[in-house]
Short mmCIF file of C-alpha atoms and ligand atoms in Angstrom, two decimals:
data_model
loop_
_atom_site.label_atom_id
_atom_site.label_comp_id
_atom_site.label_asym_id
_atom_site.label_seq_id
_atom_site.Cartn_x
_atom_site.Cartn_y
_atom_site.Cartn_z
CA MET A 1 -2.98 -52.12 -3.24
CA LYS A 2 -0.19 -53.38 -4.44
CA SER A 3 3.15 -52.32 -6.31
CA PHE A 4 2.89 -51.16 -9.45
CA ASN A 5 5.03 -52.96 -12.03
CA PRO A 6 4.48 -51.44 -15.72
CA PRO A 7 4.68 -53.57 -18.63
CA ILE A 8 8.05 -53.52 -20.66
CA ARG A 9 7.06 -51.17 -24.01
CA THR A 10 8.83 -50.09 -26.90
CA LEU A 11 7.60 -46.45 -27.12
CA MET A 12 7.50 -45.08 -30.68
CA GLY A 13 5.10 -42.73 -30.39
CA PRO A 14 5.30 -38.61 -29.83
CA GLY A 15 6.47 -38.83 -26.28
CA PRO A 16 7.75 -39.90 -23.96
CA SER A 17 10.31 -42.22 -25.49
CA ASP A 18 12.50 -45.03 -24.26
CA VAL A 19 14.18 -44.03 -21.15
CA HIS A 20 17.79 -45.76 -21.36
CA HIS A 21 18.59 -48.03 -18.35
CA ARG A 22 21.72 -45.74 -17.42
CA ILE A 23 18.77 -42.81 -16.52
CA LEU A 24 16.52 -45.00 -14.98
CA SER A 25 19.34 -46.66 -12.66
CA ALA A 26 20.84 -42.73 -12.18
CA MET A 27 17.53 -41.76 -10.69
CA ALA A 28 17.31 -44.53 -8.31
CA ARG A 29 20.41 -43.46 -6.64
CA PRO A 30 20.13 -41.84 -2.92
CA THR A 31 18.38 -38.76 -2.24
CA ILE A 32 20.36 -36.10 -0.93
CA GLY A 33 19.16 -32.70 0.22
CA HIS A 34 18.25 -30.05 -2.53
CA LEU A 35 20.85 -27.40 -0.99
CA ASP A 36 23.71 -30.03 -0.47
CA PRO A 37 26.92 -28.94 -1.77
CA ALA A 38 27.32 -32.32 -3.81
CA PHE A 39 23.70 -31.60 -5.23
CA VAL A 40 24.55 -28.10 -5.92
CA SER A 41 27.57 -29.10 -8.22
CA MET A 42 25.73 -31.52 -9.92
CA MET A 43 23.19 -28.64 -10.87
CA ASN A 44 26.35 -26.79 -12.24
CA GLU A 45 27.10 -29.36 -14.68
CA THR A 46 23.69 -29.86 -15.39
CA LYS A 47 23.47 -26.32 -16.70
CA GLU A 48 26.78 -26.54 -18.44
CA GLY A 49 25.45 -29.82 -20.33
CA LEU A 50 22.01 -27.94 -21.19
CA LYS A 51 23.96 -24.79 -22.43
CA ALA A 52 26.25 -27.55 -24.79
CA ILE A 53 23.13 -29.12 -26.11
CA PHE A 54 21.19 -25.85 -26.72
CA GLN A 55 24.58 -24.75 -28.49
CA THR A 56 24.29 -21.55 -26.39
CA GLU A 57 26.71 -19.52 -23.89
CA ASN A 58 23.19 -18.06 -22.45
CA GLU A 59 23.82 -17.61 -18.33
CA LEU A 60 20.29 -18.19 -17.70
CA THR A 61 20.09 -21.92 -19.09
CA MET A 62 18.19 -23.89 -16.66
CA PRO A 63 15.52 -26.55 -15.88
CA VAL A 64 12.37 -25.73 -14.75
CA SER A 65 10.90 -28.27 -12.11
CA ALA A 66 8.00 -29.13 -14.47
CA PRO A 67 7.34 -30.74 -17.67
CA GLY A 68 7.48 -29.16 -21.47
CA SER A 69 4.21 -27.17 -21.03
CA ALA A 70 5.79 -25.70 -17.83
CA GLY A 71 8.47 -24.43 -20.06
CA MET A 72 6.49 -23.22 -22.46
CA GLU A 73 4.42 -20.86 -19.80
CA THR A 74 7.98 -19.86 -18.18
CA CYS A 75 8.67 -18.15 -21.33
CA PHE A 76 5.32 -16.91 -21.66
CA THR A 77 4.57 -15.80 -17.94
CA ASN A 78 7.82 -13.60 -18.27
CA LEU A 79 7.96 -12.23 -21.26
CA VAL A 80 4.56 -11.29 -22.11
CA GLU A 81 3.19 -8.23 -20.14
CA PRO A 82 -0.75 -7.16 -20.35
CA GLY A 83 -1.08 -5.25 -23.57
CA ASP A 84 1.53 -6.59 -25.48
CA LYS A 85 1.16 -7.80 -29.34
CA VAL A 86 2.76 -11.14 -29.96
CA VAL A 87 2.93 -12.54 -33.32
CA VAL A 88 2.06 -16.31 -32.91
CA CYS A 89 2.19 -19.16 -35.95
CA ILE A 90 -0.11 -21.64 -35.43
CA ASN A 91 0.66 -24.98 -37.61
CA GLY A 92 -0.53 -27.47 -35.42
CA VAL A 93 -1.28 -28.35 -31.91
CA PHE A 94 1.21 -26.57 -29.92
CA GLY A 95 1.24 -23.34 -31.81
CA MET A 96 -2.75 -23.27 -30.54
CA ARG A 97 -1.63 -23.69 -26.96
CA MET A 98 1.20 -20.66 -27.47
CA LYS A 99 -1.52 -18.44 -28.36
CA GLU A 100 -3.91 -19.79 -25.13
CA ASN A 101 -0.70 -18.79 -23.01
CA ILE A 102 -0.54 -15.30 -24.68
CA THR A 103 -4.31 -14.35 -23.91
CA ARG A 104 -4.03 -15.66 -20.66
CA PHE A 105 -1.21 -13.51 -19.56
CA GLY A 106 -3.04 -10.58 -20.81
CA GLY A 107 -1.25 -10.44 -24.16
CA GLU A 108 -2.85 -9.77 -28.02
CA ALA A 109 -2.30 -12.42 -30.05
CA ILE A 110 -1.98 -12.02 -34.00
CA VAL A 111 -2.46 -15.16 -35.43
CA VAL A 112 -0.50 -16.48 -38.56
CA GLU A 113 -2.19 -19.41 -39.89
CA ASP A 114 -0.53 -22.74 -41.74
CA GLU A 115 -2.03 -25.49 -42.80
CA TRP A 116 -1.39 -28.56 -40.41
CA GLY A 117 1.63 -30.47 -42.06
CA SER A 118 3.07 -27.34 -43.44
CA ALA A 119 6.28 -25.42 -42.11
CA VAL A 120 5.52 -21.99 -40.81
CA SER A 121 5.64 -19.61 -43.83
CA THR A 122 8.27 -17.00 -43.54
CA ASP A 123 6.27 -14.47 -46.17
CA LYS A 124 3.46 -14.71 -44.04
CA VAL A 125 5.43 -13.87 -40.92
CA GLU A 126 7.19 -11.08 -42.51
CA GLN A 127 3.57 -9.61 -43.53
CA ALA A 128 2.30 -9.94 -40.16
CA LEU A 129 5.27 -7.91 -38.35
CA LYS A 130 5.16 -5.42 -41.48
CA ASP A 131 1.16 -5.01 -40.25
CA ASN A 132 2.21 -5.06 -36.96
CA LYS A 133 4.71 -2.36 -36.38
CA ASP A 134 4.32 -2.54 -32.64
CA ALA A 135 4.65 -6.21 -32.12
CA LYS A 136 6.77 -7.02 -29.36
CA ILE A 137 7.50 -10.95 -29.72
CA LEU A 138 7.39 -13.68 -32.28
CA ALA A 139 6.52 -17.04 -30.88
CA PHE A 140 6.71 -20.31 -33.17
CA VAL A 141 7.16 -24.18 -32.59
CA HIS A 142 10.28 -25.34 -34.25
CA ALA A 143 9.33 -28.96 -34.41
CA GLU A 144 5.50 -29.39 -34.36
CA THR A 145 5.04 -32.67 -32.68
CA SER A 146 1.23 -33.02 -34.05
CA THR A 147 2.36 -33.27 -37.39
CA GLY A 148 5.72 -33.74 -37.63
CA ALA A 149 6.72 -30.68 -39.52
CA ARG A 150 9.95 -28.68 -39.05
CA SER A 151 10.13 -24.42 -39.38
CA ASP A 152 12.90 -22.79 -40.41
CA ALA A 153 13.61 -21.28 -37.04
CA GLN A 154 16.92 -19.37 -38.15
CA SER A 155 14.95 -17.46 -41.08
CA LEU A 156 11.87 -16.69 -38.60
CA CYS A 157 14.02 -15.40 -35.74
CA LYS A 158 15.95 -13.04 -38.46
CA ILE A 159 12.76 -11.88 -39.67
CA ALA A 160 11.67 -11.20 -35.82
CA HIS A 161 14.79 -9.26 -35.25
CA ASP A 162 14.76 -7.24 -38.40
CA ASN A 163 11.28 -5.93 -37.19
CA GLY A 164 12.19 -5.05 -33.44
CA CYS A 165 10.88 -8.52 -31.95
CA ILE A 166 12.25 -10.99 -29.52
CA THR A 167 11.30 -14.62 -30.40
CA ILE A 168 9.90 -17.77 -28.33
CA VAL A 169 10.76 -21.13 -29.86
CA ASP A 170 9.28 -24.29 -28.84
CA ALA A 171 12.04 -26.75 -28.95
CA VAL A 172 10.59 -29.74 -26.92
CA THR A 173 10.66 -32.30 -29.89
CA SER A 174 13.67 -30.61 -31.82
CA LEU A 175 16.24 -30.76 -28.86
CA ALA A 176 18.81 -33.45 -29.68
CA GLY A 177 16.67 -34.73 -32.64
CA CYS A 178 17.61 -32.49 -35.32
CA GLU A 179 20.07 -29.08 -35.75
CA LEU A 180 19.11 -26.45 -33.26
CA ARG A 181 21.62 -23.63 -32.28
CA VAL A 182 20.22 -21.19 -30.29
CA ASP A 183 23.38 -18.40 -30.38
CA GLU A 184 24.21 -18.80 -34.09
CA TRP A 185 20.13 -18.43 -35.07
CA GLU A 186 19.63 -15.55 -32.32
CA ILE A 187 16.93 -17.38 -30.51
CA ASP A 188 15.89 -15.07 -27.50
CA ALA A 189 14.00 -17.62 -25.23
CA ILE A 190 13.74 -21.09 -25.79
CA TYR A 191 12.01 -24.12 -23.89
CA SER A 192 12.26 -28.03 -24.28
CA GLY A 193 11.38 -31.18 -22.43
CA THR A 194 13.14 -34.15 -21.32
CA GLN A 195 11.00 -36.85 -22.47
CA LYS A 196 11.59 -36.53 -26.15
CA CYS A 197 14.92 -36.71 -27.74
CA LEU A 198 16.75 -36.47 -24.58
CA SER A 199 15.43 -40.01 -24.02
CA ALA A 200 14.76 -39.15 -20.09
CA MET A 201 11.74 -39.54 -17.97
CA PRO A 202 8.65 -36.65 -18.34
CA GLY A 203 8.61 -34.01 -16.07
CA ILE A 204 11.54 -31.39 -16.58
CA SER A 205 11.82 -28.26 -18.89
CA PRO A 206 15.32 -26.91 -20.17
CA VAL A 207 14.68 -23.19 -21.04
CA SER A 208 17.31 -20.67 -21.96
CA PHE A 209 17.17 -16.76 -22.19
CA ASN A 210 19.73 -14.50 -23.86
CA GLU A 211 20.18 -10.98 -23.00
CA ARG A 212 17.43 -9.41 -25.12
CA ALA A 213 14.93 -11.68 -23.35
CA LEU A 214 16.27 -10.90 -20.04
CA ASN A 215 16.11 -7.15 -20.74
CA LYS A 216 12.29 -7.50 -21.87
CA LEU A 217 11.80 -9.21 -18.21
CA LYS A 218 13.83 -6.52 -16.53
CA ASN A 219 11.87 -3.73 -17.72
CA ARG A 220 8.28 -5.09 -17.10
CA LYS A 221 6.08 -2.67 -15.48
CA THR A 222 3.94 -5.29 -13.70
CA PRO A 223 5.12 -8.68 -11.68
CA VAL A 224 5.13 -11.79 -13.15
CA THR A 225 2.01 -13.18 -13.12
CA SER A 226 2.97 -16.88 -11.76
CA TRP A 227 4.88 -17.10 -8.59
CA PHE A 228 6.24 -20.31 -9.25
CA LEU A 229 7.65 -19.66 -12.57
CA ASP A 230 8.98 -16.29 -12.03
CA LEU A 231 12.46 -16.45 -13.38
CA ASN A 232 13.39 -13.55 -11.14
CA LEU A 233 12.76 -15.85 -8.03
CA VAL A 234 13.91 -18.89 -9.50
CA MET A 235 17.19 -17.72 -10.45
CA GLY A 236 17.86 -16.79 -6.77
CA TYR A 237 17.99 -21.00 -6.50
CA TRP A 238 19.27 -21.82 -10.01
CA GLY A 239 21.73 -18.54 -10.46
CA ASP A 240 25.26 -18.68 -10.56
CA ASP A 241 26.96 -16.54 -7.94
CA ALA A 242 24.04 -16.27 -5.97
CA GLN A 243 24.16 -17.88 -2.58
CA ARG A 244 21.53 -20.78 -3.50
CA THR A 245 18.35 -19.57 -1.56
CA TYR A 246 15.11 -22.21 -1.21
CA HIS A 247 12.78 -21.54 -3.93
CA HIS A 248 10.98 -25.01 -4.33
CA THR A 249 12.49 -28.30 -3.63
CA ALA A 250 13.62 -29.46 -6.88
CA PRO A 251 12.61 -32.76 -8.12
CA VAL A 252 16.52 -34.46 -6.88
CA ASN A 253 16.32 -37.64 -8.28
CA THR A 254 14.53 -36.49 -11.79
CA LEU A 255 17.50 -34.23 -12.44
CA TYR A 256 19.83 -37.12 -11.60
CA GLY A 257 18.24 -38.59 -14.90
CA LEU A 258 18.58 -35.57 -16.40
CA HIS A 259 22.29 -35.27 -15.88
CA GLU A 260 22.95 -38.84 -16.86
CA ALA A 261 20.75 -38.05 -20.15
CA LEU A 262 23.10 -34.75 -20.95
CA VAL A 263 26.40 -37.16 -20.11
CA MET A 264 25.04 -39.53 -22.69
CA ILE A 265 24.32 -37.25 -25.35
CA LEU A 266 27.70 -35.68 -25.06
CA GLU A 267 29.30 -38.76 -24.86
CA GLU A 268 27.50 -39.63 -28.29
CA GLY A 269 28.13 -36.32 -29.37
CA LEU A 270 24.91 -33.93 -30.14
CA GLU A 271 25.87 -34.08 -33.85
CA ASN A 272 26.21 -37.45 -33.98
CA SER A 273 22.60 -37.57 -32.35
CA TRP A 274 21.44 -35.46 -35.02
CA ALA A 275 22.63 -37.73 -37.51
CA ARG A 276 21.45 -40.98 -36.14
CA HIS A 277 17.81 -39.33 -35.74
CA GLN A 278 18.31 -38.74 -39.73
CA LYS A 279 19.69 -41.84 -40.56
CA ASN A 280 17.22 -43.84 -39.11
CA HIS A 281 14.08 -41.70 -40.41
CA GLU A 282 15.39 -42.90 -44.12
CA LEU A 283 15.34 -46.22 -42.74
CA LEU A 284 11.63 -45.76 -41.44
CA ARG A 285 10.94 -44.34 -44.38
CA ASP A 286 12.24 -46.66 -47.09
CA GLY A 287 10.37 -49.27 -45.02
CA LEU A 288 7.06 -47.79 -44.91
CA GLU A 289 7.06 -46.48 -48.38
CA ALA A 290 8.04 -50.24 -49.56
CA MET A 291 4.50 -50.92 -47.75
CA GLY A 292 2.65 -48.09 -50.05
CA ILE A 293 2.63 -45.76 -46.86
CA SER A 294 3.03 -42.20 -47.49
CA PHE A 295 3.86 -39.36 -45.34
CA LEU A 296 1.94 -36.21 -44.12
CA VAL A 297 4.88 -33.87 -44.74
CA ASP A 298 6.57 -32.42 -47.65
CA LYS A 299 10.34 -33.79 -47.71
CA GLU A 300 12.04 -30.81 -47.15
CA ASN A 301 10.03 -29.88 -43.89
CA ARG A 302 9.92 -33.55 -42.40
CA LEU A 303 11.21 -33.81 -38.99
CA PRO A 304 13.38 -37.20 -38.67
CA GLN A 305 12.06 -37.90 -35.09
CA LEU A 306 8.47 -37.57 -35.47
CA ASN A 307 7.26 -39.41 -38.54
CA SER A 308 3.09 -38.70 -39.33
CA VAL A 309 1.89 -41.24 -41.80
CA PHE A 310 -1.17 -41.62 -43.83
CA ILE A 311 -3.33 -44.53 -42.41
CA PRO A 312 -3.96 -47.34 -45.44
CA LYS A 313 -7.62 -46.90 -46.79
CA GLY A 314 -10.19 -49.24 -45.17
CA VAL A 315 -7.56 -50.10 -42.09
CA ASP A 316 -9.01 -49.38 -38.33
CA ASP A 317 -7.01 -47.26 -36.69
CA VAL A 318 -7.94 -48.14 -33.02
CA GLN A 319 -7.52 -51.88 -33.64
CA VAL A 320 -4.38 -51.52 -35.37
CA ARG A 321 -2.76 -49.35 -32.35
CA SER A 322 -4.25 -51.81 -29.64
CA THR A 323 -2.65 -54.73 -31.49
CA LEU A 324 0.78 -53.54 -31.93
CA LEU A 325 0.54 -52.51 -28.08
CA ASN A 326 -1.29 -55.56 -26.62
CA ASP A 327 0.74 -58.26 -29.05
CA TYR A 328 3.70 -56.60 -29.66
CA ASN A 329 4.19 -54.19 -26.97
CA LEU A 330 4.77 -51.20 -29.32
CA GLU A 331 3.17 -47.95 -28.74
CA ILE A 332 2.88 -45.41 -31.71
CA GLY A 333 1.05 -42.24 -31.81
CA ALA A 334 -2.48 -41.52 -32.79
CA GLY A 335 -3.23 -38.49 -35.44
CA LEU A 336 -4.56 -35.12 -33.74
CA GLY A 337 -7.06 -32.73 -34.59
CA ALA A 338 -8.10 -33.16 -38.18
CA TYR A 339 -5.65 -35.94 -38.62
CA ALA A 340 -7.53 -37.97 -35.96
CA GLY A 341 -8.28 -41.65 -37.20
CA LYS A 342 -6.19 -40.68 -40.73
CA VAL A 343 -2.54 -40.58 -39.93
CA TRP A 344 -0.52 -42.24 -37.29
CA ARG A 345 2.65 -40.55 -35.48
CA ILE A 346 5.45 -42.73 -35.58
CA GLY A 347 8.45 -41.25 -32.98
CA LEU A 348 12.02 -42.12 -33.40
CA MET A 349 13.19 -40.09 -30.23
CA GLY A 350 16.26 -40.45 -28.24
CA HIS A 351 16.85 -43.85 -27.40
CA ALA A 352 14.03 -45.27 -29.07
CA CYS A 353 15.65 -44.02 -32.46
CA ARG A 354 17.53 -47.38 -33.21
CA LYS A 355 17.36 -49.95 -35.93
CA GLU A 356 16.21 -52.61 -34.00
CA ASN A 357 13.18 -50.89 -33.16
CA ILE A 358 12.60 -49.92 -36.86
CA ALA A 359 12.56 -53.43 -37.68
CA LEU A 360 10.21 -54.28 -35.06
CA CYS A 361 7.84 -51.42 -35.95
CA LEU A 362 7.78 -52.44 -39.93
CA SER A 363 7.45 -56.23 -39.15
CA ALA A 364 4.73 -55.76 -36.46
CA LEU A 365 2.72 -53.33 -38.66
CA LYS A 366 2.85 -55.45 -41.52
CA ASP A 367 1.64 -58.35 -39.60
CA THR A 368 -0.95 -56.51 -38.20
CA LEU A 369 -2.31 -54.91 -41.48
CA LYS A 370 -2.30 -58.47 -42.97
C1 PLP B 401 5.33 -32.65 -26.06
C2 PLP B 401 5.47 -31.15 -26.55
C3 PLP B 401 4.96 -30.07 -25.44
C4 PLP B 401 4.74 -30.40 -23.84
O1 PLP B 401 5.73 -31.12 -23.41
P1 PLP B 401 4.86 -31.84 -21.91
O2 PLP B 401 5.95 -32.41 -21.46
O3 PLP B 401 4.17 -33.02 -22.26
O4 PLP B 401 4.26 -30.66 -20.95
C5 PLP B 401 5.04 -28.69 -25.95
N1 PLP B 401 5.55 -28.72 -27.24
C6 PLP B 401 5.68 -29.57 -28.12
C7 PLP B 401 6.10 -29.20 -29.56
C8 PLP B 401 5.55 -30.71 -27.62
O5 PLP B 401 5.93 -31.99 -28.72
#
């Protein structure tokens, strides 16, 4: 074997996004013990930083030591008990995964379906909750990365509470890329990921639970199915005043990376980060539309950080994407499900969301299509 030296790419797909060199160099700093007082104080700062970007005061706000999918599983394994009815909204790939989680943990999934590319319909959710008075949880994806559609998280949470449900929200792609206010919108349990708009390395999933979610957890009649993701145990390590006790060995250097990512977002300002994503999305949109390329998602539900666009007629999807990768070191994403071969997903996430990348993407695409 020889050392691995990856090619230098520009990552404009659905994740991972470009990792800033400040984050990469933070990760190269010396490894220390995961119970070292210096590490513990970095953990505390990390929790505070996560609270700031989630816009929450939730005590239970921490990074799960595994990727976004594990954050999803953390929410479902802790909150869904066997027999619980859960209304789950499916308008793309990640809603389907939520449903899979519900049934695997013994819950009964009531599915509210919307077309891929649409936002979740608040009317349909309201009806489903009226039809299922015994439902306990509403689960939905805020930013559907498989299509680029944004759903109205604030309204969906209000409808859920009016009908006696708590909410589980997927914010893997939305966190730091568009408006997200956990406390103001009364989101009960939320998970995200480090590899999208935080621009950090893949592999960590920030989660946050409010009192309502914690109550559901505390009043469980059955133990949490997963040992690793059981927050009762994890909080012995990440909890506040508790003597830190060993649960698992935290990914020490990866957490240096997350810490640096949070420092960078707070330096920029969270709202400035949201605004940068929007402004650059408009720049990319104008350029693509000038080339005659159109968007999958309606303007009002469109995410700035994930742009699904129709592949022009007669153009070979795979050939274009491999030319972009091989000749321009530029990665864009393929379509999923029914949109495989029909759309490209162009990410503008975190550090990748910059003017020079848009210029590269537009000119490389123009040349390649010619
Ligand atoms: C990427 C993504 C996930 C999964 O995150 P991983 O880090 O790949 O495990 C979950 N939900 C959404 C909406 C995503 O975009």
